[in-house]
Amino acid sequence: MNTTLKHWKEAATLILAAGRGRGFTPRAPLTGESSSGQSHLPHRSLFDYDVLLLKRSGKGGFMPNAYVFPGGVVDASDFSSEWLDIFRSFTNSPTFGLRSVKQHLETRPPIFATDRLKLGSPIPGEVALRICALRETFEESGEKNHYGVNDLCSSELTKWRALVNQNPSNFIRMCRELQVLPNIWALHEWGNWLTPASRYGTTRFDTAFFICCLQEIPHTLQDDKEIERFQWSTPSEILQSYQAQKLWIAPPQFYELSRLCRFPLLNDLHNFASQRATAGCEQWMPVVVSNDEHLISLLPGDKLYPVDSPRDSEAAKNTVPPSKDHQDASPLHRIVISDRYTLRVQITITPKYNHVLPVAHSAVSHDSKSHKL
């Protein structure tokens, strides 16, 4: 754990995509463009996979009732030296057999670039963050992405899930006693989002996003503690339910689900995620500003994003409100927030690190007075 951080807690989340039992079918990815050149959401029937979302408890202090990807805060046990014994067959590799990322160290997000040995842990950050994502997914949904775990009875896993919920360090004990390995190699680096200032209370997170593709939807159970329910749905179905005000997702989920809409086929998503992951990723801390009509979440690359990174400040206090004229050729990378259920991505920049643009879609207007942000 990085205890030197002032404003953020390190966390990891997992975008879990699972097929409907038909396996991977190699076909070309959807471009997301119609004959007129306009991007649009693909129809639900075009998808051969679903994505797992969990509804947070209404009693929680951070984004109550929001639908989120599974994940949570890094625990000290995720960096425990005890993992060296469990991964002993892979410790000859600097990153436990994970593929090397080509991104230069000086441009890597700190959550990945931090030298964990200097903080007292022999476990590389790229390993510990994946352990965290898998542990939290196991706690919250019972999903068991571990080598050697398929032959275990459900009652045994239910027992261990309760123990891990009680104490995260029991995840190490479970892996040791059951002789299983967290399948860190199935998780591909996807992104890094930071909680903007003054948006969701005082708690802020520096979150590593990973993605994992499974051939079939696994048996899923909610934890009845932090999670009220779970839902497997296609990316377009989730976005349409959000626009219809049937559920609420935060802007990072909206953005990433819109990216997934580029890939209605699981095989294409898996191949893209696996190949792209070695390129690295960019750290994104949204800077929220307002004009007369909207809140605007500025992202790196936008013409109004602060030149000096606001990461270590409480807020970007000197940000100039955006102008209403977006007809010029200035670079845009922002999420326009009309109300709680109406978001729109404006992006004219080329994504870094071989990533893809989100698919744009028509926003549904709502009464902003009825849905205050």
mmCIF file of C-alpha atoms in Angstrom, residues 114-327:
data_model
loop_
_atom_site.group_PDB
_atom_site.id
_atom_site.type_symbol
_atom_site.label_atom_id
_atom_site.label_comp_id
_atom_site.label_asym_id
_atom_site.label_seq_id
_atom_site.Cartn_x
_atom_site.Cartn_y
_atom_site.Cartn_z
ATOM 1 C CA THR A 114 5.627 3.425 -7.882
ATOM 2 C CA ASP A 115 8.565 1.341 -6.671
ATOM 3 C CA ARG A 116 6.870 -0.882 -4.094
ATOM 4 C CA LEU A 117 10.191 -2.183 -2.763
ATOM 5 C CA LYS A 118 10.894 1.316 -1.464
ATOM 6 C CA LEU A 119 7.563 1.144 0.358
ATOM 7 C CA GLY A 120 8.509 -2.164 1.971
ATOM 8 C CA SER A 121 6.771 -4.702 -0.282
ATOM 9 C CA PRO A 122 8.409 -7.274 -2.590
ATOM 10 C CA ILE A 123 5.137 -7.596 -4.535
ATOM 11 C CA PRO A 124 5.090 -5.462 -7.719
ATOM 12 C CA GLY A 125 2.195 -3.046 -7.992
ATOM 13 C CA GLU A 126 0.958 -4.640 -11.215
ATOM 14 C CA VAL A 127 0.627 -7.939 -9.346
ATOM 15 C CA ALA A 128 -0.870 -6.599 -6.117
ATOM 16 C CA LEU A 129 -3.453 -4.489 -7.944
ATOM 17 C CA ARG A 130 -4.632 -7.541 -9.868
ATOM 18 C CA ILE A 131 -4.814 -9.516 -6.631
ATOM 19 C CA CYS A 132 -6.919 -6.710 -5.170
ATOM 20 C CA ALA A 133 -9.287 -6.690 -8.173
ATOM 21 C CA LEU A 134 -9.748 -10.469 -7.991
ATOM 22 C CA ARG A 135 -10.162 -10.497 -4.209
ATOM 23 C CA GLU A 136 -12.778 -7.749 -4.294
ATOM 24 C CA THR A 137 -14.626 -9.449 -7.154
ATOM 25 C CA PHE A 138 -14.649 -12.688 -5.156
ATOM 26 C CA GLU A 139 -15.908 -10.854 -2.049
ATOM 27 C CA GLU A 140 -18.644 -8.914 -3.822
ATOM 28 C CA SER A 141 -19.922 -11.401 -6.381
ATOM 29 C CA GLY A 142 -18.408 -14.807 -5.597
ATOM 30 C CA GLU A 143 -16.722 -14.937 -9.030
ATOM 31 C CA LYS A 144 -13.788 -17.351 -8.772
ATOM 32 C CA ASN A 145 -11.149 -16.544 -11.378
ATOM 33 C CA HIS A 146 -8.476 -18.791 -9.912
ATOM 34 C CA TYR A 147 -6.400 -21.608 -11.320
ATOM 35 C CA GLY A 148 -7.519 -24.959 -9.931
ATOM 36 C CA VAL A 149 -10.705 -23.733 -8.294
ATOM 37 C CA ASN A 150 -13.337 -25.208 -10.621
ATOM 38 C CA ASP A 151 -13.410 -28.599 -8.913
ATOM 39 C CA LEU A 152 -14.206 -27.169 -5.478
ATOM 40 C CA CYS A 153 -17.725 -27.459 -4.086
ATOM 41 C CA SER A 154 -19.824 -24.333 -3.693
ATOM 42 C CA SER A 155 -20.131 -24.751 0.079
ATOM 43 C CA GLU A 156 -16.357 -24.650 0.447
ATOM 44 C CA LEU A 157 -16.126 -21.473 -1.610
ATOM 45 C CA THR A 158 -19.048 -19.914 0.288
ATOM 46 C CA LYS A 159 -17.195 -20.533 3.537
ATOM 47 C CA TRP A 160 -14.018 -18.915 2.226
ATOM 48 C CA ARG A 161 -15.909 -16.000 0.772
ATOM 49 C CA ALA A 162 -17.333 -15.213 4.206
ATOM 50 C CA LEU A 163 -13.846 -15.433 5.713
ATOM 51 C CA VAL A 164 -12.348 -13.134 3.086
ATOM 52 C CA ASN A 165 -15.155 -10.642 3.676
ATOM 53 C CA GLN A 166 -14.295 -10.684 7.373
ATOM 54 C CA ASN A 167 -10.582 -10.188 6.764
ATOM 55 C CA PRO A 168 -8.934 -9.643 3.358
ATOM 56 C CA SER A 169 -5.799 -11.466 4.523
ATOM 57 C CA ASN A 170 -7.850 -14.669 4.479
ATOM 58 C CA PHE A 171 -7.586 -14.498 0.690
ATOM 59 C CA ILE A 172 -3.932 -15.522 1.056
ATOM 60 C CA ARG A 173 -4.879 -18.276 3.468
ATOM 61 C CA MET A 174 -7.571 -19.538 1.067
ATOM 62 C CA CYS A 175 -5.161 -19.707 -1.861
ATOM 63 C CA ARG A 176 -2.596 -21.535 0.234
ATOM 64 C CA GLU A 177 -4.949 -24.096 1.785
ATOM 65 C CA LEU A 178 -6.890 -24.766 -1.425
ATOM 66 C CA GLN A 179 -3.689 -24.702 -3.494
ATOM 67 C CA VAL A 180 -5.086 -22.264 -6.033
ATOM 68 C CA LEU A 181 -3.622 -19.221 -7.766
ATOM 69 C CA PRO A 182 -5.366 -15.917 -8.440
ATOM 70 C CA ASN A 183 -5.401 -15.773 -12.239
ATOM 71 C CA ILE A 184 -3.645 -12.429 -12.529
ATOM 72 C CA TRP A 185 -2.643 -13.252 -16.124
ATOM 73 C CA ALA A 186 -6.276 -13.097 -17.299
ATOM 74 C CA LEU A 187 -6.566 -9.442 -16.243
ATOM 75 C CA HIS A 188 -5.499 -6.891 -18.844
ATOM 76 C CA GLU A 189 -4.587 -3.316 -17.986
ATOM 77 C CA TRP A 190 -7.323 -0.985 -19.245
ATOM 78 C CA GLY A 191 -7.089 2.445 -17.593
ATOM 79 C CA ASN A 192 -6.578 4.580 -14.493
ATOM 80 C CA TRP A 193 -9.267 6.931 -13.154
ATOM 81 C CA LEU A 194 -8.967 9.298 -10.193
ATOM 82 C CA THR A 195 -11.947 10.652 -8.278
ATOM 83 C CA PRO A 196 -12.369 14.385 -8.999
ATOM 84 C CA ALA A 197 -12.420 16.877 -6.157
ATOM 85 C CA SER A 198 -15.680 17.590 -4.327
ATOM 86 C CA ARG A 199 -17.829 15.174 -6.339
ATOM 87 C CA TYR A 200 -18.550 12.136 -4.188
ATOM 88 C CA GLY A 201 -17.777 13.240 -0.649
ATOM 89 C CA THR A 202 -14.359 13.407 0.943
ATOM 90 C CA THR A 203 -13.261 9.909 -0.102
ATOM 91 C CA ARG A 204 -11.259 9.847 -3.329
ATOM 92 C CA PHE A 205 -9.742 6.899 -5.150
ATOM 93 C CA ASP A 206 -6.843 6.305 -7.506
ATOM 94 C CA THR A 207 -8.247 3.283 -9.322
ATOM 95 C CA ALA A 208 -6.551 0.876 -11.699
ATOM 96 C CA PHE A 209 -9.032 -0.520 -14.250
ATOM 97 C CA PHE A 210 -8.537 -4.043 -15.578
ATOM 98 C CA ILE A 211 -10.603 -6.071 -18.019
ATOM 99 C CA CYS A 212 -11.146 -9.829 -18.163
ATOM 100 C CA CYS A 213 -13.096 -11.900 -20.701
ATOM 101 C CA LEU A 214 -14.690 -15.221 -19.736
ATOM 102 C CA GLN A 215 -16.304 -17.672 -22.150
ATOM 103 C CA GLU A 216 -19.336 -18.223 -19.916
ATOM 104 C CA ILE A 217 -21.139 -16.253 -17.242
ATOM 105 C CA PRO A 218 -19.993 -17.649 -13.882
ATOM 106 C CA HIS A 219 -22.176 -18.398 -10.894
ATOM 107 C CA THR A 220 -22.685 -15.047 -9.179
ATOM 108 C CA LEU A 221 -23.779 -14.138 -5.657
ATOM 109 C CA GLN A 222 -24.081 -10.730 -4.021
ATOM 110 C CA ASP A 223 -22.454 -10.148 -0.662
ATOM 111 C CA ASP A 224 -25.525 -8.512 0.993
ATOM 112 C CA LYS A 225 -23.152 -6.142 2.773
ATOM 113 C CA GLU A 226 -21.864 -3.551 0.340
ATOM 114 C CA ILE A 227 -23.850 -4.840 -2.655
ATOM 115 C CA GLU A 228 -27.655 -4.927 -2.999
ATOM 116 C CA ARG A 229 -27.889 -6.783 -6.292
ATOM 117 C CA PHE A 230 -25.910 -7.817 -9.360
ATOM 118 C CA GLN A 231 -26.762 -7.575 -13.039
ATOM 119 C CA TRP A 232 -25.328 -9.130 -16.196
ATOM 120 C CA SER A 233 -26.222 -7.024 -19.257
ATOM 121 C CA THR A 234 -24.745 -5.948 -22.569
ATOM 122 C CA PRO A 235 -22.917 -2.596 -22.618
ATOM 123 C CA SER A 236 -25.594 -0.990 -24.821
ATOM 124 C CA GLU A 237 -28.392 -2.332 -22.626
ATOM 125 C CA ILE A 238 -26.773 -0.801 -19.529
ATOM 126 C CA LEU A 239 -26.381 2.568 -21.235
ATOM 127 C CA GLN A 240 -29.983 2.502 -22.453
ATOM 128 C CA SER A 241 -31.225 1.579 -18.957
ATOM 129 C CA TYR A 242 -29.198 4.477 -17.594
ATOM 130 C CA GLN A 243 -30.735 6.913 -20.056
ATOM 131 C CA ALA A 244 -34.188 5.561 -19.147
ATOM 132 C CA GLN A 245 -33.374 6.295 -15.468
ATOM 133 C CA LYS A 246 -33.691 2.633 -14.482
ATOM 134 C CA LEU A 247 -30.214 2.667 -12.938
ATOM 135 C CA TRP A 248 -27.435 5.152 -12.271
ATOM 136 C CA ILE A 249 -23.792 4.861 -13.310
ATOM 137 C CA ALA A 250 -20.947 7.295 -12.701
ATOM 138 C CA PRO A 251 -19.170 9.032 -15.610
ATOM 139 C CA PRO A 252 -16.181 6.604 -15.676
ATOM 140 C CA GLN A 253 -18.556 3.642 -16.089
ATOM 141 C CA PHE A 254 -20.462 5.554 -18.767
ATOM 142 C CA TYR A 255 -17.241 6.272 -20.658
ATOM 143 C CA GLU A 256 -15.838 2.732 -20.413
ATOM 144 C CA LEU A 257 -19.122 1.055 -21.345
ATOM 145 C CA SER A 258 -19.285 3.363 -24.371
ATOM 146 C CA ARG A 259 -15.809 2.108 -25.298
ATOM 147 C CA LEU A 260 -16.955 -1.496 -25.015
ATOM 148 C CA CYS A 261 -19.670 -0.759 -27.542
ATOM 149 C CA ARG A 262 -16.920 -0.798 -30.169
ATOM 150 C CA PHE A 263 -16.747 -4.553 -29.625
ATOM 151 C CA PRO A 264 -20.081 -6.419 -29.708
ATOM 152 C CA LEU A 265 -18.211 -9.728 -30.023
ATOM 153 C CA LEU A 266 -16.363 -11.185 -27.065
ATOM 154 C CA ASN A 267 -13.533 -12.590 -29.151
ATOM 155 C CA ASP A 268 -12.804 -9.168 -30.616
ATOM 156 C CA LEU A 269 -12.898 -7.508 -27.203
ATOM 157 C CA HIS A 270 -10.595 -10.168 -25.749
ATOM 158 C CA ASN A 271 -8.081 -9.864 -28.592
ATOM 159 C CA PHE A 272 -8.075 -6.074 -28.468
ATOM 160 C CA ALA A 273 -7.728 -5.909 -24.676
ATOM 161 C CA SER A 274 -4.938 -8.490 -24.628
ATOM 162 C CA GLN A 275 -2.935 -6.845 -27.418
ATOM 163 C CA ARG A 276 -3.504 -3.251 -26.275
ATOM 164 C CA ALA A 277 -2.622 -3.843 -22.607
ATOM 165 C CA THR A 278 1.137 -3.930 -23.212
ATOM 166 C CA ALA A 279 0.991 -0.360 -24.538
ATOM 167 C CA GLY A 280 0.151 0.979 -21.061
ATOM 168 C CA CYS A 281 -2.411 3.612 -20.144
ATOM 169 C CA GLU A 282 -2.911 7.244 -19.185
ATOM 170 C CA GLN A 283 -3.890 8.582 -15.784
ATOM 171 C CA TRP A 284 -7.165 10.494 -15.901
ATOM 172 C CA MET A 285 -8.325 12.832 -13.163
ATOM 173 C CA PRO A 286 -11.470 14.648 -14.335
ATOM 174 C CA VAL A 287 -11.589 18.368 -13.596
ATOM 175 C CA VAL A 288 -15.209 19.438 -13.221
ATOM 176 C CA VAL A 289 -16.133 22.978 -14.264
ATOM 177 C CA SER A 290 -19.436 24.625 -15.054
ATOM 178 C CA ASN A 291 -20.945 27.044 -17.485
ATOM 179 C CA ASP A 292 -24.435 28.481 -17.622
ATOM 180 C CA GLU A 293 -26.050 25.263 -18.796
ATOM 181 C CA HIS A 294 -23.973 22.218 -17.846
ATOM 182 C CA LEU A 295 -21.316 20.704 -15.698
ATOM 183 C CA ILE A 296 -18.361 19.669 -17.823
ATOM 184 C CA SER A 297 -15.889 16.987 -16.781
ATOM 185 C CA LEU A 298 -12.613 17.832 -18.514
ATOM 186 C CA LEU A 299 -10.234 14.987 -19.289
ATOM 187 C CA PRO A 300 -6.541 15.055 -20.297
ATOM 188 C CA GLY A 301 -6.047 16.330 -23.827
ATOM 189 C CA ASP A 302 -8.957 18.783 -23.726
ATOM 190 C CA LYS A 303 -8.072 22.361 -24.638
ATOM 191 C CA LEU A 304 -9.167 23.560 -21.178
ATOM 192 C CA TYR A 305 -7.599 20.799 -19.101
ATOM 193 C CA PRO A 306 -5.010 22.330 -16.721
ATOM 194 C CA VAL A 307 -1.493 22.252 -18.134
ATOM 195 C CA ASP A 308 -0.087 21.385 -14.717
ATOM 196 C CA SER A 309 -1.626 18.163 -13.434
ATOM 197 C CA PRO A 310 -4.075 18.884 -10.597
ATOM 198 C CA ARG A 311 -3.447 15.451 -9.082
ATOM 199 C CA ASP A 312 -1.817 16.684 -5.906
ATOM 200 C CA SER A 313 -4.149 19.615 -5.298
ATOM 201 C CA GLU A 314 -7.547 19.533 -3.673
ATOM 202 C CA ALA A 315 -9.142 21.093 -6.732
ATOM 203 C CA ALA A 316 -8.265 22.948 -9.881
ATOM 204 C CA LYS A 317 -9.447 26.291 -8.525
ATOM 205 C CA ASN A 318 -8.182 28.430 -11.413
ATOM 206 C CA THR A 319 -9.794 26.514 -14.261
ATOM 207 C CA VAL A 320 -11.477 28.853 -16.736
ATOM 208 C CA PRO A 321 -15.113 27.914 -17.494
ATOM 209 C CA PRO A 322 -15.529 26.543 -21.011
ATOM 210 C CA SER A 323 -16.776 28.781 -23.777
ATOM 211 C CA LYS A 324 -19.963 27.909 -25.610
ATOM 212 C CA ASP A 325 -18.244 27.936 -28.974
ATOM 213 C CA HIS A 326 -17.116 24.397 -29.846
ATOM 214 C CA GLN A 327 -16.950 25.002 -33.599
#
